[in-house]
mmCIF file with all atom_site columns, C-alpha atoms in Angstrom:
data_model
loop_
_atom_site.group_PDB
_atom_site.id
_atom_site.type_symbol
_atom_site.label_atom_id
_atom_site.label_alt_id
_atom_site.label_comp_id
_atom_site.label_asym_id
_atom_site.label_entity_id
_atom_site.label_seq_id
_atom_site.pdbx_PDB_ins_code
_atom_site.Cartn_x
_atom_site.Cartn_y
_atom_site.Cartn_z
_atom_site.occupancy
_atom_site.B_iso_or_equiv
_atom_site.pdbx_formal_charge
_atom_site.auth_seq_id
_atom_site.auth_comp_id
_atom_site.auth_asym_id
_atom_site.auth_atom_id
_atom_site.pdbx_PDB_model_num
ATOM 1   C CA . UNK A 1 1   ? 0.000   0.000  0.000   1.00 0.00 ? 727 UNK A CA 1
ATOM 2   C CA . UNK A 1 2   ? 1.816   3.255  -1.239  1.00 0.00 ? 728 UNK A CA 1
ATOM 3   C CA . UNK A 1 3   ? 1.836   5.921  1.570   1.00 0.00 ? 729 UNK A CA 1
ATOM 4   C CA . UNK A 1 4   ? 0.675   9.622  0.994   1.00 0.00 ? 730 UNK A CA 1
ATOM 5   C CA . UNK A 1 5   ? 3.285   12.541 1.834   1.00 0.00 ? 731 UNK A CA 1
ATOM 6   C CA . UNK A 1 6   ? 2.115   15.970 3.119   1.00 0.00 ? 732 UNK A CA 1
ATOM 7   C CA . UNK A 1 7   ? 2.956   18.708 0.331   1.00 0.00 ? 733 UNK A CA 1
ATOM 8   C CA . UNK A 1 8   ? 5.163   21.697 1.724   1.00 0.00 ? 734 UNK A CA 1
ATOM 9   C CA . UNK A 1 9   ? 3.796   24.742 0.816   1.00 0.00 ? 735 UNK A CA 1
ATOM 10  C CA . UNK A 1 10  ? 5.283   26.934 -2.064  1.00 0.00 ? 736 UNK A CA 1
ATOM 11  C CA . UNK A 1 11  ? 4.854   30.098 -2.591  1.00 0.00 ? 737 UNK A CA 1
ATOM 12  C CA . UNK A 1 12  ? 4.117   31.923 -6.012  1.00 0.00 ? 738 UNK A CA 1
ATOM 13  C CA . UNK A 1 13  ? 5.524   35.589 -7.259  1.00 0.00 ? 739 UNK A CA 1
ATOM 14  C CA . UNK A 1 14  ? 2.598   37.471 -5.852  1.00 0.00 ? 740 UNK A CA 1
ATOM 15  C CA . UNK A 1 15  ? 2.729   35.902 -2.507  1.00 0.00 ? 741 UNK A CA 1
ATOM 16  C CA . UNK A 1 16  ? 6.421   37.291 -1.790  1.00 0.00 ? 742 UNK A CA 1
ATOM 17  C CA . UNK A 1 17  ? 8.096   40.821 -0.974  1.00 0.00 ? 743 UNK A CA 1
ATOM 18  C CA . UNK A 1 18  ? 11.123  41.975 -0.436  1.00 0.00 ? 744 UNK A CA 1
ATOM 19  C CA . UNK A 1 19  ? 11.150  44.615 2.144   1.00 0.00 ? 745 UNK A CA 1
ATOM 20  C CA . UNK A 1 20  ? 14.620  46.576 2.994   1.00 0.00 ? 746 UNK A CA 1
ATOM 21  C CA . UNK A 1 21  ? 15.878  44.925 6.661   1.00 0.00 ? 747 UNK A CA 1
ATOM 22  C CA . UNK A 1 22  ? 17.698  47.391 9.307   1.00 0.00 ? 748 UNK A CA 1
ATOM 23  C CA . UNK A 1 23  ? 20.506  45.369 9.429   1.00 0.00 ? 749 UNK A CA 1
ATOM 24  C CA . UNK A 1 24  ? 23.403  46.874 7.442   1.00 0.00 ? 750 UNK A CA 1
ATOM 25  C CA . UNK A 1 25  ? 26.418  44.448 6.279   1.00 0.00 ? 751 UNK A CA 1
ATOM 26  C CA . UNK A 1 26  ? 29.964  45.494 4.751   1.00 0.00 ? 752 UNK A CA 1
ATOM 27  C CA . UNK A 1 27  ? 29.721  44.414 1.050   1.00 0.00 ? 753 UNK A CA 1
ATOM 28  C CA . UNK A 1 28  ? 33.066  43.290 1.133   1.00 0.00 ? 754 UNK A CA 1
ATOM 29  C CA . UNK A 1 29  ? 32.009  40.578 3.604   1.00 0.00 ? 755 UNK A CA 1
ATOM 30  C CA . UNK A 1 30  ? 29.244  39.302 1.462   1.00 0.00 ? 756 UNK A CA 1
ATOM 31  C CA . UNK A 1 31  ? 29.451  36.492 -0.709  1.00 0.00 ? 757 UNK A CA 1
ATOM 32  C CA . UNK A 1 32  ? 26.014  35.317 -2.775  1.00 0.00 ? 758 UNK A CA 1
ATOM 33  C CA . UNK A 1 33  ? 27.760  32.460 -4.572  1.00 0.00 ? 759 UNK A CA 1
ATOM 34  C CA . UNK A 1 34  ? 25.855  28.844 -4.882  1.00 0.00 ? 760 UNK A CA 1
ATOM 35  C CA . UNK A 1 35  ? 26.021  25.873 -6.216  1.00 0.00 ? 761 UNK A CA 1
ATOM 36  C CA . UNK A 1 36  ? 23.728  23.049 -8.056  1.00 0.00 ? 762 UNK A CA 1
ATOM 37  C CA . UNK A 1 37  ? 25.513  20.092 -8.035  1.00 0.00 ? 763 UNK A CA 1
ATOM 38  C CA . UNK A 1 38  ? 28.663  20.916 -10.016 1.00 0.00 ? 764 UNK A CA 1
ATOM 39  C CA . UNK A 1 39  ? 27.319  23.815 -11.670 1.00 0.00 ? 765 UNK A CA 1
ATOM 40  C CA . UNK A 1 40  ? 28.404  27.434 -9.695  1.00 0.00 ? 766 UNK A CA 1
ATOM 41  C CA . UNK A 1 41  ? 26.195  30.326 -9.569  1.00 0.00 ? 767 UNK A CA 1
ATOM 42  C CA . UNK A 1 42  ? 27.914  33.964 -8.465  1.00 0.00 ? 768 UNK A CA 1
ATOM 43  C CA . UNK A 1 43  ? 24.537  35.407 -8.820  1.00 0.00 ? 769 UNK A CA 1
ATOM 44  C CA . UNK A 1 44  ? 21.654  34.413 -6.873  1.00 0.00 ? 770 UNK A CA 1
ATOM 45  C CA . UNK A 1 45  ? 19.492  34.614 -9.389  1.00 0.00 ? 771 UNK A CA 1
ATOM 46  C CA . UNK A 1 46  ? 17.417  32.261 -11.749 1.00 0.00 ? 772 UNK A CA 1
ATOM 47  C CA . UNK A 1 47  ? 15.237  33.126 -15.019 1.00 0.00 ? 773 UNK A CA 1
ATOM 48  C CA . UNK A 1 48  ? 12.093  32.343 -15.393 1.00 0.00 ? 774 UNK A CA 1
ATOM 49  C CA . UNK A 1 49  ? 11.128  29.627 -17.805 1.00 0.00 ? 775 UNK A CA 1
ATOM 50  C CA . UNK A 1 50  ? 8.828   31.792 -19.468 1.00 0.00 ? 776 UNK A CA 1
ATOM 51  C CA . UNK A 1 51  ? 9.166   31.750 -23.066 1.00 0.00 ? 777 UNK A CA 1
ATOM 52  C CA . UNK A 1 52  ? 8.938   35.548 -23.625 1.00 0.00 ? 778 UNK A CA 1
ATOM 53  C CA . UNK A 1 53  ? 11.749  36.082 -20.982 1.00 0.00 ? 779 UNK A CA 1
ATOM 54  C CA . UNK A 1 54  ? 14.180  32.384 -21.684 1.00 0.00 ? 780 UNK A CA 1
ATOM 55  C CA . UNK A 1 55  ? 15.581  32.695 -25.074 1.00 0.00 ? 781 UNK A CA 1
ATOM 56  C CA . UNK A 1 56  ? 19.102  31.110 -26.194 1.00 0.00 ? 782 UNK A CA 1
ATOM 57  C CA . UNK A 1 57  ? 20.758  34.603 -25.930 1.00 0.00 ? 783 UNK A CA 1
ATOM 58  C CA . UNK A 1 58  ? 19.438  35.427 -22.612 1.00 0.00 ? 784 UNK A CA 1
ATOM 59  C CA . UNK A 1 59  ? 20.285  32.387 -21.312 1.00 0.00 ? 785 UNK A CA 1
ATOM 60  C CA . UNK A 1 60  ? 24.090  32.999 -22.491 1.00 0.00 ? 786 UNK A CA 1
ATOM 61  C CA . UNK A 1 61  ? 23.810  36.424 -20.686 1.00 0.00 ? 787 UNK A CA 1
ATOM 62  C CA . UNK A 1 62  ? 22.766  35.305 -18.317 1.00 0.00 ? 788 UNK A CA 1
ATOM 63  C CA . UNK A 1 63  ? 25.602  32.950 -17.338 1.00 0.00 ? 789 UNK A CA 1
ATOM 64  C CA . UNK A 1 64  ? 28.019  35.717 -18.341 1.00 0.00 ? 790 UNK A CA 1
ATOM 65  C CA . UNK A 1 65  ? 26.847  37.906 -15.906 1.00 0.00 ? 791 UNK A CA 1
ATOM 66  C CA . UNK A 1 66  ? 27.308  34.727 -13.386 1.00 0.00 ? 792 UNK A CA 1
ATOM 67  C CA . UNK A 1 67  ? 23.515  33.792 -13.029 1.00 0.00 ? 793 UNK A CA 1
ATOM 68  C CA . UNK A 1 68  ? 21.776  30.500 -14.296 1.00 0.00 ? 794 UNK A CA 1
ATOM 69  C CA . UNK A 1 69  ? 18.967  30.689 -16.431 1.00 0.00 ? 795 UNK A CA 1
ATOM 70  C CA . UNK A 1 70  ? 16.326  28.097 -17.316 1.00 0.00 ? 796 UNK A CA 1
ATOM 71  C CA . UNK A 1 71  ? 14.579  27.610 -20.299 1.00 0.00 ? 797 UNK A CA 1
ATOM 72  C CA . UNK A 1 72  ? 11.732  25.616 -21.772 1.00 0.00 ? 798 UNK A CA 1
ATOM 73  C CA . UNK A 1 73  ? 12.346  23.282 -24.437 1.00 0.00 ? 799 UNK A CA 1
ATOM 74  C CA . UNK A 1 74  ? 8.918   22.465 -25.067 1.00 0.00 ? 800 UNK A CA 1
ATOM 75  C CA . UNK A 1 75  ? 7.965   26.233 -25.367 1.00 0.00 ? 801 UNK A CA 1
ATOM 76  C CA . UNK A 1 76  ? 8.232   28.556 -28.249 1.00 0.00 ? 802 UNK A CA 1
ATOM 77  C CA . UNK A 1 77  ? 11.758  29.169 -28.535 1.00 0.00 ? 803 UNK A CA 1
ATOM 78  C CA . UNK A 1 78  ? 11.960  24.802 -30.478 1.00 0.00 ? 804 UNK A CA 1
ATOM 79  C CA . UNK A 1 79  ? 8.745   25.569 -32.359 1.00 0.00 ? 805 UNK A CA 1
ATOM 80  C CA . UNK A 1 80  ? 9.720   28.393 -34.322 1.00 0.00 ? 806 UNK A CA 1
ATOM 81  C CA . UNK A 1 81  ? 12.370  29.981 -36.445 1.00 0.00 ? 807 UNK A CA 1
ATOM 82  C CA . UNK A 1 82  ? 11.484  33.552 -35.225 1.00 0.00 ? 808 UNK A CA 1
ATOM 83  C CA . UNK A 1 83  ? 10.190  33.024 -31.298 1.00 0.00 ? 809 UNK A CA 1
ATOM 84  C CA . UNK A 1 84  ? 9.978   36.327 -30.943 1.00 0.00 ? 810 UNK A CA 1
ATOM 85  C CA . UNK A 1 85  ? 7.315   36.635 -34.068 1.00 0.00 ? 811 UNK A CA 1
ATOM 86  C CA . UNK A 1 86  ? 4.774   34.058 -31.885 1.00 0.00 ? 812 UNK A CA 1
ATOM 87  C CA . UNK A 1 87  ? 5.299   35.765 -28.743 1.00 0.00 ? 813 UNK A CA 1
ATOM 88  C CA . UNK A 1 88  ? 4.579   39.101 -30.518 1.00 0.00 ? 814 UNK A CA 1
ATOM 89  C CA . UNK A 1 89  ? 1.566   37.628 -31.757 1.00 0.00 ? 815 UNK A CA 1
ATOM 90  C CA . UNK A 1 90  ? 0.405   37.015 -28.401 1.00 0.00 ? 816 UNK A CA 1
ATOM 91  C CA . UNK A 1 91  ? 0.990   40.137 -27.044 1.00 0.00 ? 817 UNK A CA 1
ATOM 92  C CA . UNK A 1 92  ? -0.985  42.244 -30.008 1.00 0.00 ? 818 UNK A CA 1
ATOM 93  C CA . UNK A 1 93  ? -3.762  39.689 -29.688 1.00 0.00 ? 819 UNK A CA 1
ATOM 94  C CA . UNK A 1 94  ? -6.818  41.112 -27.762 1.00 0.00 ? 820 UNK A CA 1
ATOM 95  C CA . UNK A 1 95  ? -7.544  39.582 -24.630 1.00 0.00 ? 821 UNK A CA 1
ATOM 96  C CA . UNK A 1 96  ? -10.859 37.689 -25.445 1.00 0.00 ? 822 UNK A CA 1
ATOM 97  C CA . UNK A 1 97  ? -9.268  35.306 -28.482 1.00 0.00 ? 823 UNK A CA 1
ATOM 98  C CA . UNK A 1 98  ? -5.296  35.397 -27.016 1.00 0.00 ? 824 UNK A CA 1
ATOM 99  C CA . UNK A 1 99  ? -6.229  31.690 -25.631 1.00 0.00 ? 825 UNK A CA 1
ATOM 100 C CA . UNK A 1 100 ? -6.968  30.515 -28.821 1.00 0.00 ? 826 UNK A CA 1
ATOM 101 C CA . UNK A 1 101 ? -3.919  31.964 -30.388 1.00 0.00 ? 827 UNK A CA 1
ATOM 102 C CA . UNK A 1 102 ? -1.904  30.346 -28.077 1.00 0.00 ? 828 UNK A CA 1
ATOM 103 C CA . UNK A 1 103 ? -3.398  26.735 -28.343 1.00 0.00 ? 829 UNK A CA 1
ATOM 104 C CA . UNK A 1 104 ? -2.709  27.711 -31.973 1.00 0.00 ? 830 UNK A CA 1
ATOM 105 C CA . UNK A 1 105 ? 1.184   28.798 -31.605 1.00 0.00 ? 831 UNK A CA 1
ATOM 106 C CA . UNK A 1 106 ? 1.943   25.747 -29.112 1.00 0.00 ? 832 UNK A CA 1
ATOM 107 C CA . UNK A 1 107 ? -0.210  23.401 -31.196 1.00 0.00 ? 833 UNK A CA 1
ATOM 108 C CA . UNK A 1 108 ? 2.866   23.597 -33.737 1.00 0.00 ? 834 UNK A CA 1
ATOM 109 C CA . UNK A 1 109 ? 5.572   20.386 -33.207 1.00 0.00 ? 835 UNK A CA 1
ATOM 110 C CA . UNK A 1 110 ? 8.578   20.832 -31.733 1.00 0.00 ? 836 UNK A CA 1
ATOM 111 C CA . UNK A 1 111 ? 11.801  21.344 -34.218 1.00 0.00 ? 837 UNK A CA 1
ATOM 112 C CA . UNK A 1 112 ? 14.349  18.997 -33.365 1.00 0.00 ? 838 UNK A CA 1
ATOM 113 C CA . UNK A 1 113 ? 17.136  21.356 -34.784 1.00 0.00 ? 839 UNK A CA 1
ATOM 114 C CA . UNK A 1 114 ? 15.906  24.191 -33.257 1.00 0.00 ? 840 UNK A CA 1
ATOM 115 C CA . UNK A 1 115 ? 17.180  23.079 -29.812 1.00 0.00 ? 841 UNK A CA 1
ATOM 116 C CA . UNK A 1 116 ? 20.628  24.908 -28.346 1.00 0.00 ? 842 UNK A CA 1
ATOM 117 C CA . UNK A 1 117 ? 22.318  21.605 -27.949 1.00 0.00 ? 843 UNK A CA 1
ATOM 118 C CA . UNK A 1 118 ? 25.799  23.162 -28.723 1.00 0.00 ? 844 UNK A CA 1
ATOM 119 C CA . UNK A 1 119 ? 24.252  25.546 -24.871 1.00 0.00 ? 845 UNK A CA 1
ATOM 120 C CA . UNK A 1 120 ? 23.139  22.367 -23.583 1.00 0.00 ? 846 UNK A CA 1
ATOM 121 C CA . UNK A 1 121 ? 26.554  20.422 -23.997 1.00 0.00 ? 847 UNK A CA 1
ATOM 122 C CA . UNK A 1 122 ? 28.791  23.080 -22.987 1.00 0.00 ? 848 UNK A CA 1
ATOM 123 C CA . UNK A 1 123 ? 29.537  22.676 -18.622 1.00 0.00 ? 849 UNK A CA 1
ATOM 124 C CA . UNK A 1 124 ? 30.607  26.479 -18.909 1.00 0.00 ? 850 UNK A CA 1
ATOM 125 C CA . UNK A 1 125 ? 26.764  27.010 -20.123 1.00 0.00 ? 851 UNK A CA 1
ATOM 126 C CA . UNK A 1 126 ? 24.706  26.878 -16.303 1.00 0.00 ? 852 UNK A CA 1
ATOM 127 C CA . UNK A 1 127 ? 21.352  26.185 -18.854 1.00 0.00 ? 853 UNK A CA 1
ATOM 128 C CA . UNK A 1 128 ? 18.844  24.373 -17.033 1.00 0.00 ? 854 UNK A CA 1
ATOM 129 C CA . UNK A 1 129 ? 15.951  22.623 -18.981 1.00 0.00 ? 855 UNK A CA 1
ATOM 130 C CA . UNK A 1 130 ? 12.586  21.726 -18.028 1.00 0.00 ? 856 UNK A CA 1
ATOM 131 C CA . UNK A 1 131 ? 11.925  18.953 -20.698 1.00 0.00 ? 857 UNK A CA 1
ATOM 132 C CA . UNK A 1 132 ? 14.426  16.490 -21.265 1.00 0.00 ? 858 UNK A CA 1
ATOM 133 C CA . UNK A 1 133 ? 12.607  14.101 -23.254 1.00 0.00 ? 859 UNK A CA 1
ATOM 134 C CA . UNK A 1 134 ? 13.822  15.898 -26.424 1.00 0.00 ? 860 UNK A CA 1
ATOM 135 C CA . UNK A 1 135 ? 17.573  15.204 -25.300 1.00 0.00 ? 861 UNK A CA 1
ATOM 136 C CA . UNK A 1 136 ? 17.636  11.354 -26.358 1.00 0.00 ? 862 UNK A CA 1
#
């Protein structure tokens, strides 16, 4: 008989603040480096998997400027030659019929050659992925 588990809770981006503390702290003495396994971060920071913010280049500035990105593979960015043309598309699209354009723009198959697998092989690249299953 399997056993259930209790879910922590999470919290979402409208559910957190950042508020400034009184507590002041010599720069110098700070140090925001982490790491993922073997992959190091000097930025505390991770990018959104959303496909208008997670494109190949921003990924790649993203780990120059020493933070990790992630990015969806099963998003816009491996359907289409021009990602930015879909998610412009979306954007001009009035509010009432923008769910059907989007069932339209992700209804389109995934391009094999359009994923950055040259990004993905590299261990100076810290590229995350959410779907693997176009890896193989």
């Amino acid at each position: 008989m399997s056993e259930f588990r209790e879910l922590r809770r999470t919290y979402g981006f409208d559910e957190v603040a950042i508020a400034p503390g009184t507590v002041t702290i010599n720069p110098a003495m700070t140090d925001t480096k982490f790491s993922v396994g073997d992959i190091s971060i000097d930025i505390p920071i991770i990018g959104s998997a959303m496909d208008a913010v997670a494109s190949p280049e921003f990924a790649s500035e993203m780990h120059t400027q020493g933070a990790l990105s992630v990015m969806n593979l099963e998003g816009v960015q491996t359907r289409y030659e021009s990602a930015q043309d879909a998610i412009d598309e979306v954007i001009n699209t009035d509010n009432d019929k923008v769910t059907s354009v989007m069932q339209k723009i992700y209804s389109r198959p995934i391009k094999e050659e359009l994923i950055p697998r040259e990004s993905l092989k590299s261990r100076n690249m810290a590229l995350f992925v959410l779907s693997l299953s176009h890896l193989q």
